[in-house]
Amino acid sequence: MERMYIFKRFERFWHWSQAALIMFLMLTGFEVHGSYTFFGFQQAVAYHTIAAWTLVGLWVFAVFWHLTTGEWKQYIPTMDKVVAMFRYYLTGIFTNAPHPFKQTRLKKHNPLQRLAYLFVLLVINPLIWTTGWFYLFYNSWKDWGVDWLNIEYVALFHVIAAFMMLIFFIAHVYLATAGHTPTAHIKAMITGWEETD
Amino acid sequence: MNTPRMKVRHALILIGCLLVTTSASAIVADAQPKADGAAITAQPGSATTTPVVTLANEKTTVAVSSEAYTKPKAKKPSTADHSKFSELDKDFKTGPEVTKACLECHTEAAKQVHNTKHWTWEYLNPVTKQKLGKKSIINNFCTAVTSNQTFCSACHVGYGWSDDSFDFTSEANVDCIACHDTTGSYKKIPGLSGHPNYEKMEWPPHSGKFREAVDLKKIAQNIGKTSRQTCGACHFYGGGGNAVKHGDLDSSLTNPKRYLDVHMESDGLNFTCGDCHVSDSHEVSGSRYAPTATDDEGALIRGKRNGRNPTTCVACHGNTPHPGNTTITAKLNAHTDKLACQTCHIPEFARGALATKMSWDWSTAGKLDEKGQRIIEKASNGRVSYDSKKGHFTYDRYVIPEYVWFNGNVKYTLFGEKVEGDKVNINTFLGSADDPDSRIWPVKVFRGKQPYDVGNETLAVFHTAGKDDSAFWGNYDWDKALEWGMREAGMKYSGEKKFVETEMSWPITHMVAPKEDAMRCEQCHTENGRLQAIDGIYMPGRNNTPLVDKIGFTLALLALLGVLIHGGIRYLMSKRG
Ligand code: HEM
């Protein structure tokens, strides 16, 4: 059994606060959307707005951290072993086959993870952020000279991004149990130390 | 919504989910205190630094907030005690005699009144150029004034208007008392052409009750300001009875409690009608013929009128009326670009327990019992549901308004205008989502069926009341009543009538509820909510993207199923070793 310090303190803090915020944003966002009633529309809007601002603040720091530490390189996509990873999740994982990817501090994420996170970083987040931002400042569109924008489409893309986030979230939470033991990855994200075979 | 347990639940969830974030904010605040503070509280409409918004914010400080102003109870508002004037110490025989006495001092009053709608019953809409006013329009209540003046003029500020020969230039015929009585004993009787009863008479007719002759001396010596009673004597009783016409005006407003009208509450702000409907030279501001649907110019500074209507909500409260700068109040202030204040703050009309008339079907009028007598039926709510004179009615109270885009322009279908089909809109509130001057307004829609002259292709005028052989009330003969009415209105009855369905909208603007009773967000931001029928705007929560939802939730469900199956297999395989 090996132990390796993978996730630094800021990274873990960032991960869990982002996780809490995104869950809360999904909870409140889909209520605003009208999918159910939980807090009541007014509270849902207020909470969603506050959480959204907090998340935006968090992202600013995360982006800064990634750029200054060079950690952004963790998301450079590779097709290497992608097929092997698929095969592993489809069959190998059931038969205790060896994991095709060897985690290191320079390569924390397996190639599928890299692709998935890159998609989140480059597609889902910017989409949710920009649409959310415009949504928030709907009443300033005229002053900004962007009143050619259509709130219907801004909201539509915000909702589409929210669904993508929801699906990502489901897959992500499940795959967090796909480590060496079901809780290995989760522990790693709490303590920073990953156990491997 | 606000039970303690739910509050605790909200708090717990918030604390749980945001615990991590608070630490984040703390760090953010450390690094960037100003940006973070601004970020958390900034909201649309307040975060921008453009002059327009800054101006709007300045306006907030000018505008009154609901707590700011308590009107002192006036003791003796006037500096003149009319009971000390010898001119009024007389046994007046008639109303015009009193008026002459008034005019000895108030030399210009009658001339001023002559210029007002209260006198002319005429209004020229400057936009549509339509000639409106009670004198001209047809409605779907008692339908038309023409040929019925002796009755209708009980609500005219004049004496003696019984037919077209009435002298609209006569100063003595102006009725000062109708608006300035303070005794509550003055009553203009329908059928007396705008006069009160100068002799004892039976009233209501055939009731066995008698009204004493009006005491004009006492009234004249106690003359004073207008009040909710004086305005209400006509405006609460429009359409032929208490609460009948408007829905937001009835006698419950004479001494309202706070829940019914937050401004008029008799133990509170105690507004009179005139506090909002500010008069200038006897012309009273505020009119449903050309309402101000939108006013973007903020609160009116006292004395500064520049042609603006002082009767609007905005005139006192400004355009950002919700105080504070929380996420919610900023959002509410931002709603003023689409909503009239009334939409949220008058959640229902006829809230004073009196039911208002909602429909009137003239087509069934005129049925008599076996003995040839008038029939009157009452509904379970105690209000008349059938009257031989008038047909069938429905009444309702605590009524949820209908909602329309409205820019202040109302187009009427006037007498003589050719209309086809079996459905006629007596008036149409103009406006649309793309029109920056439109707001979403609550309206009472009054639905009816009324006579239509088939040959002339127009809504018909008929003679309802009078002591002759043609008035419908008494003779129950449509053809005679139509013959007379159409002739008086300047047209020859074709001899063929039918009943058409009519709709007429009334803006809802009185009976403003206290803020705790204002509409909640979710009453509109939901599927099939209050504003479901409003088109042209996007409203979150209204089931806007059914297809995306279907696809999105299906994919999410499939993902969930997928991981459950995957996990299940993993679990089973690990059990097998
Ligand atoms: C994981 C992140 C997020 C999720 C899942 C999410 C989800 C949603 C959903 C489903 C809606 C309802 C849209 C509609 O039906 O019209 C919504 C509304 C909204 N979201 Fe988000 N959102 C997220 C992040 C953000 C961010 C980062 C911002 C701002 C920068 C934002 C701002 C808004 C605003 C302003 C609304 C409209 C609320 C209103 O009616 O005032 N959201 N969100």
JSON list of C-alpha atoms in Angstrom, two decimals, chain A residues 13 16-17 20-21 24 27 30 32-35 38-43 46-47 49-50 53-54 58 61 89 93-95 135-140 143-144 151-152 155-156 159-160 163 166-167 170-171 174 177-178 182, chain B residues 1 6 9-10 13-14 17-18 20-21 23-25 27-28 31 39-40 42-45 47-48 50 53 327-328 331 334 337-338 521-522 525 538 540-541 545 548-549 552-553 555-556 559-560 563 566-567 569-570 573:
[
{"chain": "A", "resi": 13, "resn": "PHE", "atom": "CA", "xyz": [-11.11, 23.66, 0.25]},
{"chain": "A", "resi": 16, "resn": "TRP", "atom": "CA", "xyz": [-15.72, 20.99, -1.15]},
{"chain": "A", "resi": 17, "resn": "SER", "atom": "CA", "xyz": [-16.97, 24.55, -1.04]},
{"chain": "A", "resi": 20, "resn": "ALA", "atom": "CA", "xyz": [-21.66, 22.51, -1.55]},
{"chain": "A", "resi": 21, "resn": "LEU", "atom": "CA", "xyz": [-22.37, 25.60, -3.58]},
{"chain": "A", "resi": 24, "resn": "PHE", "atom": "CA", "xyz": [-27.22, 24.36, -3.31]},
{"chain": "A", "resi": 27, "resn": "LEU", "atom": "CA", "xyz": [-31.46, 22.89, -5.41]},
{"chain": "A", "resi": 30, "resn": "PHE", "atom": "CA", "xyz": [-34.40, 24.20, -10.26]},
{"chain": "A", "resi": 32, "resn": "VAL", "atom": "CA", "xyz": [-36.62, 29.00, -9.52]},
{"chain": "A", "resi": 33, "resn": "HIS", "atom": "CA", "xyz": [-37.09, 27.11, -12.73]},
{"chain": "A", "resi": 34, "resn": "GLY", "atom": "CA", "xyz": [-40.38, 25.79, -11.37]},
{"chain": "A", "resi": 35, "resn": "SER", "atom": "CA", "xyz": [-39.48, 22.11, -11.08]},
{"chain": "A", "resi": 38, "resn": "PHE", "atom": "CA", "xyz": [-39.01, 23.78, -1.44]},
{"chain": "A", "resi": 39, "resn": "PHE", "atom": "CA", "xyz": [-37.92, 27.14, -0.07]},
{"chain": "A", "resi": 40, "resn": "GLY", "atom": "CA", "xyz": [-40.60, 29.07, -1.92]},
{"chain": "A", "resi": 41, "resn": "PHE", "atom": "CA", "xyz": [-39.78, 31.09, -5.02]},
{"chain": "A", "resi": 42, "resn": "GLN", "atom": "CA", "xyz": [-38.76, 34.25, -3.23]},
{"chain": "A", "resi": 43, "resn": "GLN", "atom": "CA", "xyz": [-36.31, 32.52, -0.90]},
{"chain": "A", "resi": 46, "resn": "ALA", "atom": "CA", "xyz": [-32.50, 35.13, -2.85]},
{"chain": "A", "resi": 47, "resn": "TYR", "atom": "CA", "xyz": [-30.44, 32.05, -1.92]},
{"chain": "A", "resi": 49, "resn": "THR", "atom": "CA", "xyz": [-28.35, 34.85, -6.04]},
{"chain": "A", "resi": 50, "resn": "ILE", "atom": "CA", "xyz": [-26.20, 34.86, -2.93]},
{"chain": "A", "resi": 53, "resn": "TRP", "atom": "CA", "xyz": [-22.08, 35.41, -6.21]},
{"chain": "A", "resi": 54, "resn": "THR", "atom": "CA", "xyz": [-20.14, 33.30, -3.73]},
{"chain": "A", "resi": 58, "resn": "LEU", "atom": "CA", "xyz": [-14.59, 31.23, -5.44]},
{"chain": "A", "resi": 61, "resn": "PHE", "atom": "CA", "xyz": [-9.60, 32.45, -6.68]},
{"chain": "A", "resi": 89, "resn": "TYR", "atom": "CA", "xyz": [-15.10, 1.02, -16.45]},
{"chain": "A", "resi": 93, "resn": "ILE", "atom": "CA", "xyz": [-13.64, -2.68, -12.67]},
{"chain": "A", "resi": 94, "resn": "PHE", "atom": "CA", "xyz": [-15.96, -5.62, -12.04]},
{"chain": "A", "resi": 95, "resn": "THR", "atom": "CA", "xyz": [-13.21, -8.22, -12.14]},
{"chain": "A", "resi": 135, "resn": "TYR", "atom": "CA", "xyz": [-29.60, 36.94, -16.01]},
{"chain": "A", "resi": 136, "resn": "LEU", "atom": "CA", "xyz": [-28.61, 38.66, -12.80]},
{"chain": "A", "resi": 137, "resn": "PHE", "atom": "CA", "xyz": [-28.13, 42.01, -14.49]},
{"chain": "A", "resi": 138, "resn": "TYR", "atom": "CA", "xyz": [-31.20, 41.77, -16.65]},
{"chain": "A", "resi": 139, "resn": "ASN", "atom": "CA", "xyz": [-32.30, 45.24, -15.58]},
{"chain": "A", "resi": 140, "resn": "SER", "atom": "CA", "xyz": [-29.01, 46.80, -16.67]},
{"chain": "A", "resi": 143, "resn": "ASP", "atom": "CA", "xyz": [-27.43, 50.68, -19.87]},
{"chain": "A", "resi": 144, "resn": "TRP", "atom": "CA", "xyz": [-24.88, 48.14, -21.03]},
{"chain": "A", "resi": 151, "resn": "ILE", "atom": "CA", "xyz": [-33.86, 36.77, -21.67]},
{"chain": "A", "resi": 152, "resn": "GLU", "atom": "CA", "xyz": [-35.62, 33.69, -22.94]},
{"chain": "A", "resi": 155, "resn": "ALA", "atom": "CA", "xyz": [-32.38, 31.53, -19.33]},
{"chain": "A", "resi": 156, "resn": "LEU", "atom": "CA", "xyz": [-32.61, 28.61, -21.75]},
{"chain": "A", "resi": 159, "resn": "VAL", "atom": "CA", "xyz": [-30.99, 25.83, -17.76]},
{"chain": "A", "resi": 160, "resn": "ILE", "atom": "CA", "xyz": [-29.25, 23.64, -20.33]},
{"chain": "A", "resi": 163, "resn": "PHE", "atom": "CA", "xyz": [-28.83, 20.08, -16.62]},
{"chain": "A", "resi": 166, "resn": "LEU", "atom": "CA", "xyz": [-26.65, 17.84, -12.84]},
{"chain": "A", "resi": 167, "resn": "ILE", "atom": "CA", "xyz": [-25.62, 14.94, -15.08]},
{"chain": "A", "resi": 170, "resn": "ILE", "atom": "CA", "xyz": [-24.36, 12.30, -10.77]},
{"chain": "A", "resi": 171, "resn": "ALA", "atom": "CA", "xyz": [-21.54, 10.66, -12.70]},
{"chain": "A", "resi": 174, "resn": "TYR", "atom": "CA", "xyz": [-20.57, 7.85, -8.43]},
{"chain": "A", "resi": 177, "resn": "THR", "atom": "CA", "xyz": [-16.48, 5.62, -5.24]},
{"chain": "A", "resi": 178, "resn": "ALA", "atom": "CA", "xyz": [-14.54, 3.90, -8.01]},
{"chain": "A", "resi": 182, "resn": "PRO", "atom": "CA", "xyz": [-15.17, 2.85, -2.45]},
{"chain": "B", "resi": 1, "resn": "MET", "atom": "CA", "xyz": [-44.27, 29.82, 4.48]},
{"chain": "B", "resi": 6, "resn": "MET", "atom": "CA", "xyz": [-39.58, 26.07, 8.32]},
{"chain": "B", "resi": 9, "resn": "ARG", "atom": "CA", "xyz": [-35.11, 24.23, 8.31]},
{"chain": "B", "resi": 10, "resn": "HIS", "atom": "CA", "xyz": [-34.11, 27.03, 5.98]},
{"chain": "B", "resi": 13, "resn": "ILE", "atom": "CA", "xyz": [-29.83, 24.10, 5.21]},
{"chain": "B", "resi": 14, "resn": "LEU", "atom": "CA", "xyz": [-28.30, 27.45, 4.62]},
{"chain": "B", "resi": 17, "resn": "CYS", "atom": "CA", "xyz": [-24.44, 24.41, 2.61]},
{"chain": "B", "resi": 18, "resn": "LEU", "atom": "CA", "xyz": [-22.76, 27.70, 3.17]},
{"chain": "B", "resi": 20, "resn": "VAL", "atom": "CA", "xyz": [-17.72, 26.08, 3.69]},
{"chain": "B", "resi": 21, "resn": "THR", "atom": "CA", "xyz": [-18.52, 29.15, 1.73]},
{"chain": "B", "resi": 23, "resn": "SER", "atom": "CA", "xyz": [-14.84, 30.61, 5.12]},
{"chain": "B", "resi": 24, "resn": "ALA", "atom": "CA", "xyz": [-14.41, 31.25, 1.44]},
{"chain": "B", "resi": 25, "resn": "SER", "atom": "CA", "xyz": [-16.03, 34.63, 1.76]},
{"chain": "B", "resi": 27, "resn": "ILE", "atom": "CA", "xyz": [-10.78, 34.77, 2.62]},
{"chain": "B", "resi": 28, "resn": "VAL", "atom": "CA", "xyz": [-12.29, 36.72, -0.21]},
{"chain": "B", "resi": 31, "resn": "ALA", "atom": "CA", "xyz": [-8.03, 39.76, 0.06]},
{"chain": "B", "resi": 39, "resn": "ALA", "atom": "CA", "xyz": [-20.50, 41.45, -4.77]},
{"chain": "B", "resi": 40, "resn": "ILE", "atom": "CA", "xyz": [-22.66, 39.92, -2.08]},
{"chain": "B", "resi": 42, "resn": "ALA", "atom": "CA", "xyz": [-25.07, 44.08, -5.47]},
{"chain": "B", "resi": 43, "resn": "GLN", "atom": "CA", "xyz": [-28.18, 43.57, -7.49]},
{"chain": "B", "resi": 44, "resn": "PRO", "atom": "CA", "xyz": [-29.62, 44.51, -10.82]},
{"chain": "B", "resi": 45, "resn": "GLY", "atom": "CA", "xyz": [-30.62, 48.11, -10.74]},
{"chain": "B", "resi": 47, "resn": "ALA", "atom": "CA", "xyz": [-24.99, 47.70, -8.84]},
{"chain": "B", "resi": 48, "resn": "THR", "atom": "CA", "xyz": [-24.75, 49.76, -11.97]},
{"chain": "B", "resi": 50, "resn": "THR", "atom": "CA", "xyz": [-25.06, 54.73, -14.68]},
{"chain": "B", "resi": 53, "resn": "VAL", "atom": "CA", "xyz": [-30.00, 54.31, -11.87]},
{"chain": "B", "resi": 327, "resn": "THR", "atom": "CA", "xyz": [-31.56, 40.90, -2.84]},
{"chain": "B", "resi": 328, "resn": "ILE", "atom": "CA", "xyz": [-35.33, 40.81, -2.62]},
{"chain": "B", "resi": 331, "resn": "LYS", "atom": "CA", "xyz": [-35.55, 42.56, -7.27]},
{"chain": "B", "resi": 334, "resn": "ALA", "atom": "CA", "xyz": [-36.65, 46.02, -10.66]},
{"chain": "B", "resi": 337, "resn": "ASP", "atom": "CA", "xyz": [-40.37, 48.13, -15.36]},
{"chain": "B", "resi": 338, "resn": "LYS", "atom": "CA", "xyz": [-43.08, 45.61, -16.15]},
{"chain": "B", "resi": 521, "resn": "CYS", "atom": "CA", "xyz": [-43.59, 35.87, -5.90]},
{"chain": "B", "resi": 522, "resn": "GLU", "atom": "CA", "xyz": [-44.82, 32.33, -6.35]},
{"chain": "B", "resi": 525, "resn": "HIS", "atom": "CA", "xyz": [-43.78, 32.60, -10.86]},
{"chain": "B", "resi": 538, "resn": "TYR", "atom": "CA", "xyz": [-40.13, 35.60, -19.84]},
{"chain": "B", "resi": 540, "resn": "PRO", "atom": "CA", "xyz": [-38.90, 32.07, -14.48]},
{"chain": "B", "resi": 541, "resn": "GLY", "atom": "CA", "xyz": [-40.97, 29.35, -12.86]},
{"chain": "B", "resi": 545, "resn": "THR", "atom": "CA", "xyz": [-38.78, 25.01, -21.31]},
{"chain": "B", "resi": 548, "resn": "VAL", "atom": "CA", "xyz": [-35.47, 20.88, -22.37]},
{"chain": "B", "resi": 549, "resn": "ASP", "atom": "CA", "xyz": [-36.85, 19.75, -19.02]},
{"chain": "B", "resi": 552, "resn": "GLY", "atom": "CA", "xyz": [-32.68, 17.03, -19.20]},
{"chain": "B", "resi": 553, "resn": "PHE", "atom": "CA", "xyz": [-34.46, 15.09, -16.50]},
{"chain": "B", "resi": 555, "resn": "LEU", "atom": "CA", "xyz": [-30.84, 12.08, -19.24]},
{"chain": "B", "resi": 556, "resn": "ALA", "atom": "CA", "xyz": [-30.23, 12.74, -15.55]},
{"chain": "B", "resi": 559, "resn": "ALA", "atom": "CA", "xyz": [-27.33, 8.65, -15.65]},
{"chain": "B", "resi": 560, "resn": "LEU", "atom": "CA", "xyz": [-28.63, 7.81, -12.20]},
{"chain": "B", "resi": 563, "resn": "VAL", "atom": "CA", "xyz": [-24.53, 4.40, -12.07]},
{"chain": "B", "resi": 566, "resn": "HIS", "atom": "CA", "xyz": [-22.95, -0.19, -12.54]},
{"chain": "B", "resi": 567, "resn": "GLY", "atom": "CA", "xyz": [-22.57, 0.07, -8.80]},
{"chain": "B", "resi": 569, "resn": "ILE", "atom": "CA", "xyz": [-22.83, -5.08, -10.51]},
{"chain": "B", "resi": 570, "resn": "ARG", "atom": "CA", "xyz": [-19.65, -3.92, -8.80]},
{"chain": "B", "resi": 573, "resn": "MET", "atom": "CA", "xyz": [-19.01, -9.03, -8.18]}
]
